[in-house]
Coordinates of C-alpha atoms in Angstrom, one line a residue:
X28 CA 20.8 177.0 157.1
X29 CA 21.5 180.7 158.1
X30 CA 18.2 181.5 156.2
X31 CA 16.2 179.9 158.3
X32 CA 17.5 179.0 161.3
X33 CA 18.8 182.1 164.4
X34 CA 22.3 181.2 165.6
X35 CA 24.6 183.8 167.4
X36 CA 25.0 187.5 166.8
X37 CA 27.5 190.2 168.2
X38 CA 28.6 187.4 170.8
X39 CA 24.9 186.7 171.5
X40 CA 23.1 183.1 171.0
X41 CA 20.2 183.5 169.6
X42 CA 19.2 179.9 168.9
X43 CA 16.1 179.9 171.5
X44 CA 14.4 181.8 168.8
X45 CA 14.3 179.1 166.6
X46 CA 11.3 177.5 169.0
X47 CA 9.5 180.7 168.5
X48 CA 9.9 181.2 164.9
X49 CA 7.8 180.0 161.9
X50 CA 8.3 176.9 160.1
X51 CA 7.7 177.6 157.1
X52 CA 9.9 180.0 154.5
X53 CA 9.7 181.3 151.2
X54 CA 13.1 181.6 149.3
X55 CA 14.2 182.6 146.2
X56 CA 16.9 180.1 145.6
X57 CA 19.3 180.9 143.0
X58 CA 21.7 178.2 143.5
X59 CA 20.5 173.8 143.5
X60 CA 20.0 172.8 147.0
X61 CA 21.8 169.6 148.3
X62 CA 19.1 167.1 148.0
X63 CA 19.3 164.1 151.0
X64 CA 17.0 162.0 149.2
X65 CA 14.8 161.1 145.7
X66 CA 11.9 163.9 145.3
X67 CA 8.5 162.2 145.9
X68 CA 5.1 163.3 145.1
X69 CA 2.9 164.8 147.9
X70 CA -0.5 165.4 146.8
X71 CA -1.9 165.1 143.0
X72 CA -4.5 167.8 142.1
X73 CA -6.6 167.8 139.3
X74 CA -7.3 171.8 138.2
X75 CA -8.7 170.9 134.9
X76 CA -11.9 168.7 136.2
X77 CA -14.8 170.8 138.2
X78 CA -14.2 169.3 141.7
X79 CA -13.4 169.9 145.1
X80 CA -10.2 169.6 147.0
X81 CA -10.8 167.6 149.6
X82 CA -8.8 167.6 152.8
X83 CA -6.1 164.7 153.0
X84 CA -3.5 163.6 155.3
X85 CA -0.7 161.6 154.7
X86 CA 2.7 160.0 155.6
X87 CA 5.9 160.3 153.2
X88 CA 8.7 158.1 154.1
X89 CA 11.7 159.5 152.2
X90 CA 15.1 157.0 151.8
X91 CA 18.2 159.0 152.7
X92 CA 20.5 158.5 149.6
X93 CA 22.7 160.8 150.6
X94 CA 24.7 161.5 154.1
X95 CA 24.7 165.0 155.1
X96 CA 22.7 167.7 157.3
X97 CA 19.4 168.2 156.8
X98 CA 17.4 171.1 157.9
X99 CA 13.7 170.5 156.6
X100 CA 11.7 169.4 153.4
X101 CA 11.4 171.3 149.6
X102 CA 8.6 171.6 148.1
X103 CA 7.9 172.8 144.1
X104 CA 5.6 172.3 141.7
X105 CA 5.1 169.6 138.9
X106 CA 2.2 170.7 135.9
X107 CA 0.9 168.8 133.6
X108 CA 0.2 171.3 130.9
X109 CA -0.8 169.0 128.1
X110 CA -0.3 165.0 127.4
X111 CA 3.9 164.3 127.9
X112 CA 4.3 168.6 128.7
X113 CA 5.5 169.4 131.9
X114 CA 6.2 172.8 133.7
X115 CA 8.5 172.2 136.9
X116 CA 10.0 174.9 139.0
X117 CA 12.6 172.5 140.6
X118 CA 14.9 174.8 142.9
X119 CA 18.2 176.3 141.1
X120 CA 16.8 174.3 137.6
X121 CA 14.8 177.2 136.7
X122 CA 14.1 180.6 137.8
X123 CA 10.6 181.6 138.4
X124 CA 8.9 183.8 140.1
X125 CA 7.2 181.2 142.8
X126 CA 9.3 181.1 145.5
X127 CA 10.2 177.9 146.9
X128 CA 8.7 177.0 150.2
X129 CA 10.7 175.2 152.9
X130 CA 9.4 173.5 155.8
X131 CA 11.8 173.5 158.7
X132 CA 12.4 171.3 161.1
X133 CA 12.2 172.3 165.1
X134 CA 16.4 171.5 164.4
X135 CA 18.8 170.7 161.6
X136 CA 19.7 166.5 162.3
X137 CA 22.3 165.1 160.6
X138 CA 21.0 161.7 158.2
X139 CA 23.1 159.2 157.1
X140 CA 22.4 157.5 153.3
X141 CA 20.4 154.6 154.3
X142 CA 18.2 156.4 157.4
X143 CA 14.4 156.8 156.9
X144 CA 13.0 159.9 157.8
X145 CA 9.0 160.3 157.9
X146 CA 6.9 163.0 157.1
X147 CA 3.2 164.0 157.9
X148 CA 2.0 165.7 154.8
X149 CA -1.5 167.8 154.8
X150 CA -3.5 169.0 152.1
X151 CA -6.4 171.5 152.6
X152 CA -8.2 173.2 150.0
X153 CA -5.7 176.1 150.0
X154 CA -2.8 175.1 151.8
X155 CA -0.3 172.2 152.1
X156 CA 2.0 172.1 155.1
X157 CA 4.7 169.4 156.0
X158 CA 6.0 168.2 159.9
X159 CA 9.1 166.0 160.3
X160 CA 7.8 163.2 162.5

């Protein structure tokens, strides 16, 4: 939270900053971050076959499973390196030297376990961003 998001300094709010500010961070996270929900998968990419990424847009719906407040969505990656091998840089599972991006939301909003929370996912052919709907 105090990562990403301006509150008060030396008796000053800062928190109008927060509208200013990017929405999208890079961090090195040491520690496993307290997950609100199952991890789903946003976009599949096939690097081994000769073929374009095309542009794609979709909507993730995530299931709160857990009450608590969130402050935006995780991403990492998933690689298939060879039939049932894996390489997965899940945050504070494994240290690597990706960083893990985080996609902020205009405010933190408390979920309950049970709340839906939707959002738009977009793949371009060298960038994915998430916004909370």
């Amino acid at each position: 939270l105090n990562s990403v998001f301006a509150s008060e300094s030396l008796g000053f709010d800062l928190s109008e900053f927060n509208s200013i500010t990017q929405s999208e961070f890079s961090l090195h996270l040491k520690q496993k971050p307290s997950y609100l929900s199952n991890p789903k998968n946003s976009f599949l990419i096939n690097l081994y076959e000769d073929q374009k990424i095309e542009k794609e847009e979709k909507v993730l719906r995530f299931e709160v499973t857990k009450t608590g407040l969130c402050i935006g969505l995780i991403q990492w990656l998933k690689i298939k390196i060879y039939d049932d091998i894996y390489y997965e840089n899940k945050p504070g599972e494994l240290q690597s030297h990706w960083p893990t991006p985080l996609y902020r939301f205009e405010k933190p909003i408390v979920l309950e376990k049970g709340d839906f929370i939707e959002i738009k996912a977009f793949l371009y052919e060298d960038d994915i961003c998430f916004y909370k709907l």
